[in-house]
PDB file of C-alpha atoms in Angstrom:
ATOM      1  CA  MET A   4      17.801  93.539 169.851  1.00  0.00           C
ATOM      2  CA  ALA A   5      21.236  93.094 168.256  1.00  0.00           C
ATOM      3  CA  THR A   6      23.586  96.035 168.701  1.00  0.00           C
ATOM      4  CA  ALA A   7      24.599  97.756 165.452  1.00  0.00           C
ATOM      5  CA  PRO A   8      28.298  97.329 164.603  1.00  0.00           C
ATOM      6  CA  PRO A   9      30.499 100.428 165.042  1.00  0.00           C
ATOM      7  CA  VAL A  10      30.768 102.856 162.132  1.00  0.00           C
ATOM      8  CA  ARG A  11      34.128 102.205 160.454  1.00  0.00           C
ATOM      9  CA  ILE A  12      36.069 105.456 159.829  1.00  0.00           C
ATOM     10  CA  VAL A  13      39.191 106.440 157.877  1.00  0.00           C
ATOM     11  CA  LEU A  14      40.731 109.768 158.938  1.00  0.00           C
ATOM     12  CA  VAL A  15      42.388 112.090 156.393  1.00  0.00           C
ATOM     13  CA  ASP A  16      44.419 115.174 157.323  1.00  0.00           C
ATOM     14  CA  ASP A  17      47.835 116.538 156.406  1.00  0.00           C
ATOM     15  CA  HIS A  18      48.857 116.820 160.070  1.00  0.00           C
ATOM     16  CA  GLU A  19      49.483 113.572 161.942  1.00  0.00           C
ATOM     17  CA  MET A  20      48.873 115.355 165.258  1.00  0.00           C
ATOM     18  CA  VAL A  21      45.325 116.191 164.137  1.00  0.00           C
ATOM     19  CA  ILE A  22      44.723 112.576 163.144  1.00  0.00           C
ATOM     20  CA  GLU A  23      46.002 111.319 166.496  1.00  0.00           C
ATOM     21  CA  GLY A  24      43.858 113.911 168.279  1.00  0.00           C
ATOM     22  CA  LEU A  25      40.742 112.728 166.445  1.00  0.00           C
ATOM     23  CA  ARG A  26      41.631 109.095 167.120  1.00  0.00           C
ATOM     24  CA  ALA A  27      41.989 109.835 170.849  1.00  0.00           C
ATOM     25  CA  MET A  28      38.765 111.850 170.790  1.00  0.00           C
ATOM     26  CA  LEU A  29      36.848 108.859 169.404  1.00  0.00           C
ATOM     27  CA  THR A  30      38.430 106.215 171.643  1.00  0.00           C
ATOM     28  CA  ALA A  31      35.730 106.619 174.292  1.00  0.00           C
ATOM     29  CA  PHE A  32      33.087 105.689 171.704  1.00  0.00           C
ATOM     30  CA  GLU A  33      34.635 102.489 170.313  1.00  0.00           C
ATOM     31  CA  ASN A  34      31.311 100.665 170.604  1.00  0.00           C
ATOM     32  CA  ARG A  35      29.797 103.214 168.197  1.00  0.00           C
ATOM     33  CA  VAL A  36      32.697 104.405 165.984  1.00  0.00           C
ATOM     34  CA  THR A  37      36.021 102.739 165.227  1.00  0.00           C
ATOM     35  CA  VAL A  38      38.968 104.272 163.362  1.00  0.00           C
ATOM     36  CA  VAL A  39      40.181 101.555 161.001  1.00  0.00           C
ATOM     37  CA  GLY A  40      42.928 103.599 159.322  1.00  0.00           C
ATOM     38  CA  HIS A  41      44.222 106.996 158.283  1.00  0.00           C
ATOM     39  CA  ALA A  42      46.038 108.855 155.515  1.00  0.00           C
ATOM     40  CA  VAL A  43      48.399 111.768 156.116  1.00  0.00           C
ATOM     41  CA  GLY A  44      47.826 114.060 153.132  1.00  0.00           C
ATOM     42  CA  ALA A  45      45.920 113.330 149.939  1.00  0.00           C
ATOM     43  CA  ASP A  46      48.400 111.079 148.120  1.00  0.00           C
ATOM     44  CA  ARG A  47      47.578 107.809 149.871  1.00  0.00           C
ATOM     45  CA  VAL A  48      43.857 108.315 150.426  1.00  0.00           C
ATOM     46  CA  ALA A  49      42.680 106.299 147.413  1.00  0.00           C
ATOM     47  CA  SER A  50      44.779 103.230 148.249  1.00  0.00           C
ATOM     48  CA  VAL A  51      43.927 103.330 151.980  1.00  0.00           C
ATOM     49  CA  VAL A  52      40.200 103.630 151.264  1.00  0.00           C
ATOM     50  CA  ALA A  53      40.355 100.871 148.629  1.00  0.00           C
ATOM     51  CA  ASP A  54      42.144  98.532 151.059  1.00  0.00           C
ATOM     52  CA  LEU A  55      39.947  99.228 154.100  1.00  0.00           C
ATOM     53  CA  ASP A  56      36.576 100.080 152.515  1.00  0.00           C
ATOM     54  CA  PRO A  57      35.361 102.186 155.471  1.00  0.00           C
ATOM     55  CA  ASP A  58      31.787 103.268 156.056  1.00  0.00           C
ATOM     56  CA  ILE A  59      32.857 106.935 156.147  1.00  0.00           C
ATOM     57  CA  VAL A  60      35.956 108.928 155.174  1.00  0.00           C
ATOM     58  CA  LEU A  61      36.407 111.895 157.549  1.00  0.00           C
ATOM     59  CA  CYS A  62      38.541 114.402 155.634  1.00  0.00           C
ATOM     60  CA  ASP A  63      39.983 117.870 156.244  1.00  0.00           C
ATOM     61  CA  VAL A  64      38.859 120.498 153.710  1.00  0.00           C
ATOM     62  CA  ARG A  65      42.221 122.189 153.108  1.00  0.00           C
ATOM     63  CA  MET A  66      45.553 120.367 152.993  1.00  0.00           C
ATOM     64  CA  GLN A  67      49.056 121.237 151.826  1.00  0.00           C
ATOM     65  CA  GLY A  68      49.286 120.934 148.036  1.00  0.00           C
ATOM     66  CA  SER A  69      45.785 119.533 147.695  1.00  0.00           C
ATOM     67  CA  SER A  70      42.168 120.005 148.654  1.00  0.00           C
ATOM     68  CA  GLY A  71      39.906 117.748 150.648  1.00  0.00           C
ATOM     69  CA  LEU A  72      37.187 118.762 148.207  1.00  0.00           C
ATOM     70  CA  ASP A  73      39.228 117.236 145.370  1.00  0.00           C
ATOM     71  CA  VAL A  74      39.769 114.111 147.484  1.00  0.00           C
ATOM     72  CA  CYS A  75      36.010 113.887 147.975  1.00  0.00           C
ATOM     73  CA  ARG A  76      35.354 114.270 144.248  1.00  0.00           C
ATOM     74  CA  GLN A  77      37.939 111.631 143.330  1.00  0.00           C
ATOM     75  CA  LEU A  78      36.632 109.120 145.871  1.00  0.00           C
ATOM     76  CA  ARG A  79      33.067 109.665 144.684  1.00  0.00           C
ATOM     77  CA  GLU A  80      34.109 109.238 141.044  1.00  0.00           C
ATOM     78  CA  ARG A  81      35.635 105.844 141.915  1.00  0.00           C
ATOM     79  CA  ASP A  82      32.657 104.835 144.068  1.00  0.00           C
ATOM     80  CA  PRO A  83      29.482 106.977 143.840  1.00  0.00           C
ATOM     81  CA  GLY A  84      28.232 105.406 147.068  1.00  0.00           C
ATOM     82  CA  ARG A  85      31.306 106.421 149.081  1.00  0.00           C
ATOM     83  CA  LYS A  86      30.391 108.547 152.114  1.00  0.00           C
ATOM     84  CA  VAL A  87      32.797 111.444 152.732  1.00  0.00           C
ATOM     85  CA  VAL A  88      32.352 113.911 155.578  1.00  0.00           C
ATOM     86  CA  MET A  89      34.372 117.130 155.478  1.00  0.00           C
ATOM     87  CA  LEU A  90      35.836 118.388 158.771  1.00  0.00           C
ATOM     88  CA  SER A  91      37.022 121.997 158.740  1.00  0.00           C
ATOM     89  CA  VAL A  92      37.941 125.078 160.752  1.00  0.00           C
ATOM     90  CA  TYR A  93      36.243 127.216 158.075  1.00  0.00           C
ATOM     91  CA  ASP A  94      32.613 128.122 158.803  1.00  0.00           C
ATOM     92  CA  ASP A  95      32.264 129.597 155.307  1.00  0.00           C
ATOM     93  CA  GLU A  96      29.054 128.668 153.502  1.00  0.00           C
ATOM     94  CA  GLN A  97      30.864 128.626 150.160  1.00  0.00           C
ATOM     95  CA  TYR A  98      33.047 125.752 151.352  1.00  0.00           C
ATOM     96  CA  LEU A  99      29.866 123.987 152.440  1.00  0.00           C
ATOM     97  CA  PHE A 100      28.283 124.501 149.006  1.00  0.00           C
ATOM     98  CA  GLN A 101      31.456 123.283 147.290  1.00  0.00           C
ATOM     99  CA  ALA A 102      31.538 120.177 149.478  1.00  0.00           C
ATOM    100  CA  LEU A 103      27.921 119.334 148.728  1.00  0.00           C
ATOM    101  CA  ARG A 104      28.517 119.843 145.002  1.00  0.00           C
ATOM    102  CA  MET A 105      31.425 117.381 145.219  1.00  0.00           C
ATOM    103  CA  GLY A 106      29.063 114.822 146.738  1.00  0.00           C
ATOM    104  CA  ALA A 107      30.065 115.084 150.407  1.00  0.00           C
ATOM    105  CA  SER A 108      27.710 113.504 152.924  1.00  0.00           C
ATOM    106  CA  GLY A 109      28.466 116.126 155.539  1.00  0.00           C
ATOM    107  CA  TYR A 110      30.310 119.306 156.526  1.00  0.00           C
ATOM    108  CA  LEU A 111      31.267 119.650 160.189  1.00  0.00           C
ATOM    109  CA  LEU A 112      33.511 122.059 162.080  1.00  0.00           C
ATOM    110  CA  LYS A 113      36.565 120.997 164.075  1.00  0.00           C
ATOM    111  CA  SER A 114      35.113 122.749 167.121  1.00  0.00           C
ATOM    112  CA  ILE A 115      32.483 119.976 167.359  1.00  0.00           C
ATOM    113  CA  SER A 116      32.318 117.965 170.586  1.00  0.00           C
ATOM    114  CA  SER A 117      33.260 114.290 170.535  1.00  0.00           C
ATOM    115  CA  GLU A 118      29.730 113.205 171.439  1.00  0.00           C
ATOM    116  CA  GLU A 119      28.208 115.323 168.672  1.00  0.00           C
ATOM    117  CA  LEU A 120      30.776 114.134 166.126  1.00  0.00           C
ATOM    118  CA  VAL A 121      29.908 110.513 166.871  1.00  0.00           C
ATOM    119  CA  ARG A 122      26.194 111.296 166.631  1.00  0.00           C
ATOM    120  CA  GLN A 123      26.645 113.019 163.267  1.00  0.00           C
ATOM    121  CA  LEU A 124      28.767 110.152 161.893  1.00  0.00           C
ATOM    122  CA  GLU A 125      26.052 107.683 162.877  1.00  0.00           C
ATOM    123  CA  PHE A 126      23.538 109.996 161.205  1.00  0.00           C
ATOM    124  CA  VAL A 127      25.551 109.951 157.962  1.00  0.00           C
ATOM    125  CA  ASN A 128      26.000 106.181 158.145  1.00  0.00           C
ATOM    126  CA  SER A 129      22.220 105.833 158.204  1.00  0.00           C
ATOM    127  CA  GLY A 130      22.053 107.619 154.855  1.00  0.00           C
ATOM    128  CA  GLU A 131      21.464 111.233 155.930  1.00  0.00           C
ATOM    129  CA  THR A 132      23.506 114.401 155.326  1.00  0.00           C
ATOM    130  CA  ALA A 133      25.162 116.095 158.309  1.00  0.00           C
ATOM    131  CA  ILE A 134      25.670 119.861 158.314  1.00  0.00           C
ATOM    132  CA  ASP A 135      26.994 121.881 161.227  1.00  0.00           C
ATOM    133  CA  PRO A 136      23.848 123.314 162.862  1.00  0.00           C
ATOM    134  CA  GLY A 137      25.357 126.779 163.165  1.00  0.00           C
ATOM    135  CA  MET A 138      25.994 126.931 159.418  1.00  0.00           C
ATOM    136  CA  ALA A 139      22.670 125.481 158.229  1.00  0.00           C
ATOM    137  CA  ALA A 140      20.488 128.587 158.652  1.00  0.00           C
ATOM    138  CA  ARG A 141      23.165 130.876 157.178  1.00  0.00           C
ATOM    139  CA  ALA A 142      23.577 128.530 154.236  1.00  0.00           C
ATOM    140  CA  VAL A 143      19.867 128.687 153.426  1.00  0.00           C
ATOM    141  CA  ASP A 144      19.965 132.492 153.499  1.00  0.00           C
ATOM    142  CA  THR A 145      23.129 132.580 151.385  1.00  0.00           C
ATOM    143  CA  ALA A 146      21.633 130.223 148.788  1.00  0.00           C
ATOM    144  CA  ALA A 147      18.517 132.405 148.545  1.00  0.00           C
ATOM    145  CA  ARG A 148      20.594 135.578 148.099  1.00  0.00           C
ATOM    146  CA  ILE A 149      22.708 133.961 145.389  1.00  0.00           C
ATOM    147  CA  GLN A 150      19.537 132.855 143.597  1.00  0.00           C
ATOM    148  CA  ARG A 151      18.272 136.470 143.693  1.00  0.00           C
ATOM    149  CA  ASP A 152      21.654 137.791 142.471  1.00  0.00           C
ATOM    150  CA  GLU A 153      22.039 139.703 145.729  1.00  0.00           C
ATOM    151  CA  PHE A 154      25.578 138.548 146.396  1.00  0.00           C
ATOM    152  CA  TRP A 155      29.164 139.315 145.468  1.00  0.00           C
ATOM    153  CA  PRO A 156      30.542 138.639 141.959  1.00  0.00           C
ATOM    154  CA  GLY A 157      31.644 135.029 141.582  1.00  0.00           C
ATOM    155  CA  ALA A 158      29.377 133.659 144.317  1.00  0.00           C
ATOM    156  CA  ARG A 159      27.661 131.441 141.765  1.00  0.00           C
ATOM    157  CA  GLN A 160      31.067 129.948 140.889  1.00  0.00           C
ATOM    158  CA  GLY A 161      31.679 129.179 144.569  1.00  0.00           C
ATOM    159  CA  LEU A 162      34.074 132.058 145.273  1.00  0.00           C
ATOM    160  CA  THR A 163      34.140 133.400 148.807  1.00  0.00           C
ATOM    161  CA  GLN A 164      33.817 137.161 149.299  1.00  0.00           C
ATOM    162  CA  ARG A 165      37.583 137.493 149.856  1.00  0.00           C
ATOM    163  CA  GLU A 166      38.337 135.418 146.739  1.00  0.00           C
ATOM    164  CA  SER A 167      35.999 137.677 144.774  1.00  0.00           C
ATOM    165  CA  GLU A 168      37.907 140.738 146.000  1.00  0.00           C
ATOM    166  CA  ILE A 169      41.231 139.211 145.014  1.00  0.00           C
ATOM    167  CA  LEU A 170      40.019 138.092 141.582  1.00  0.00           C
ATOM    168  CA  ALA A 171      38.740 141.630 140.895  1.00  0.00           C
ATOM    169  CA  LEU A 172      42.194 143.015 141.682  1.00  0.00           C
ATOM    170  CA  VAL A 173      43.808 140.385 139.438  1.00  0.00           C
ATOM    171  CA  VAL A 174      41.443 141.394 136.617  1.00  0.00           C
ATOM    172  CA  ASN A 175      42.541 144.998 137.202  1.00  0.00           C
ATOM    173  CA  GLY A 176      46.171 143.972 136.692  1.00  0.00           C
ATOM    174  CA  LEU A 177      47.525 144.080 140.256  1.00  0.00           C
ATOM    175  CA  SER A 178      50.453 141.818 141.176  1.00  0.00           C
ATOM    176  CA  ASN A 179      50.360 139.492 144.167  1.00  0.00           C
ATOM    177  CA  ARG A 180      52.475 141.941 146.157  1.00  0.00           C
ATOM    178  CA  ALA A 181      50.192 144.853 145.285  1.00  0.00           C
ATOM    179  CA  ILE A 182      47.112 142.812 146.237  1.00  0.00           C
ATOM    180  CA  ALA A 183      48.696 141.866 149.569  1.00  0.00           C
ATOM    181  CA  ALA A 184      49.505 145.514 150.308  1.00  0.00           C
ATOM    182  CA  LYS A 185      46.037 146.735 149.343  1.00  0.00           C
ATOM    183  CA  LEU A 186      44.199 144.118 151.435  1.00  0.00           C
ATOM    184  CA  VAL A 187      46.791 144.151 154.264  1.00  0.00           C
ATOM    185  CA  ILE A 188      47.444 140.409 154.050  1.00  0.00           C
ATOM    186  CA  GLY A 189      50.555 138.312 153.414  1.00  0.00           C
ATOM    187  CA  ASP A 190      51.887 137.311 150.005  1.00  0.00           C
ATOM    188  CA  GLU A 191      51.413 133.620 150.885  1.00  0.00           C
ATOM    189  CA  THR A 192      47.786 134.280 151.809  1.00  0.00           C
ATOM    190  CA  VAL A 193      47.235 135.809 148.369  1.00  0.00           C
ATOM    191  CA  LYS A 194      48.800 132.746 146.734  1.00  0.00           C
ATOM    192  CA  THR A 195      46.576 130.431 148.769  1.00  0.00           C
ATOM    193  CA  HIS A 196      43.467 132.346 147.716  1.00  0.00           C
ATOM    194  CA  LEU A 197      44.576 132.315 144.078  1.00  0.00           C
ATOM    195  CA  SER A 198      45.035 128.543 144.156  1.00  0.00           C
ATOM    196  CA  SER A 199      41.483 128.202 145.450  1.00  0.00           C
ATOM    197  CA  ILE A 200      40.176 130.617 142.794  1.00  0.00           C
ATOM    198  CA  TYR A 201      41.902 128.672 140.002  1.00  0.00           C
ATOM    199  CA  ARG A 202      40.447 125.392 141.261  1.00  0.00           C
ATOM    200  CA  LYS A 203      36.914 126.781 141.482  1.00  0.00           C
ATOM    201  CA  LEU A 204      37.105 128.357 138.014  1.00  0.00           C
ATOM    202  CA  GLY A 205      38.697 125.229 136.525  1.00  0.00           C
ATOM    203  CA  VAL A 206      41.828 127.060 135.350  1.00  0.00           C
ATOM    204  CA  SER A 207      45.539 126.733 136.057  1.00  0.00           C
ATOM    205  CA  ASP A 208      46.987 130.224 135.703  1.00  0.00           C
ATOM    206  CA  ARG A 209      46.393 133.931 136.161  1.00  0.00           C
ATOM    207  CA  THR A 210      45.770 134.789 132.506  1.00  0.00           C
ATOM    208  CA  THR A 211      43.121 132.101 132.061  1.00  0.00           C
ATOM    209  CA  ALA A 212      41.474 133.118 135.345  1.00  0.00           C
ATOM    210  CA  VAL A 213      41.100 136.683 134.054  1.00  0.00           C
ATOM    211  CA  ALA A 214      39.762 135.471 130.711  1.00  0.00           C
ATOM    212  CA  THR A 215      37.276 133.170 132.441  1.00  0.00           C
ATOM    213  CA  ALA A 216      36.114 135.894 134.825  1.00  0.00           C
ATOM    214  CA  LEU A 217      35.423 138.232 131.895  1.00  0.00           C
ATOM    215  CA  ARG A 218      33.875 135.547 129.692  1.00  0.00           C
ATOM    216  CA  GLU A 219      31.550 134.352 132.468  1.00  0.00           C
ATOM    217  CA  GLY A 220      30.495 137.920 133.222  1.00  0.00           C
ATOM    218  CA  ILE A 221      31.784 137.800 136.815  1.00  0.00           C
ATOM    219  CA  TYR A 222      33.183 141.295 136.199  1.00  0.00           C
ATOM    220  CA  GLN A 223      32.163 143.669 133.446  1.00  0.00           C
TER     221      GLN A 223
END
């Protein structure tokens, strides 16, 4: 029988060291997976993917100034058949749900072994969806709890529990500094969470986020 050609991969991350680490990790499996190109950050992803037309785009979930989830959405809008697999350090089911809503073909954790990563990429290339095994059972339970309204406010909008806490404090009029002090986290961490909240609610500022939260009944 003829051997199947290697799965052609484009790597996307905002740290070149991570990209080089993944490339080195996959070198031992060149007969099964080949890295045909990469993009450092989100800006060049569209042009790189258009030029190389890979089988799969392997993309980090969170990047400086952008989101891998937005990259996934944009690539899928240009080509609905484009396979994008998210690779993340975050084992948060809400990120998984967001990725699947954006059309991702998989959500894997960066702690994955090289052998398992290759196996999952081959799985996706065959038309299946790859989800980190450790997250799958939790995701099913989370989805069921959301459906029964047994979860935190904003879960239906994709907010994580921490993002829900922060949005509640914003609705109550607390400043970023006051939120950071109350939750014992850094100011920059608050800003990062707020950026994620705005993206998930489809807003661009604090005032509109509060209005949306109240209008949607996230908080009474």
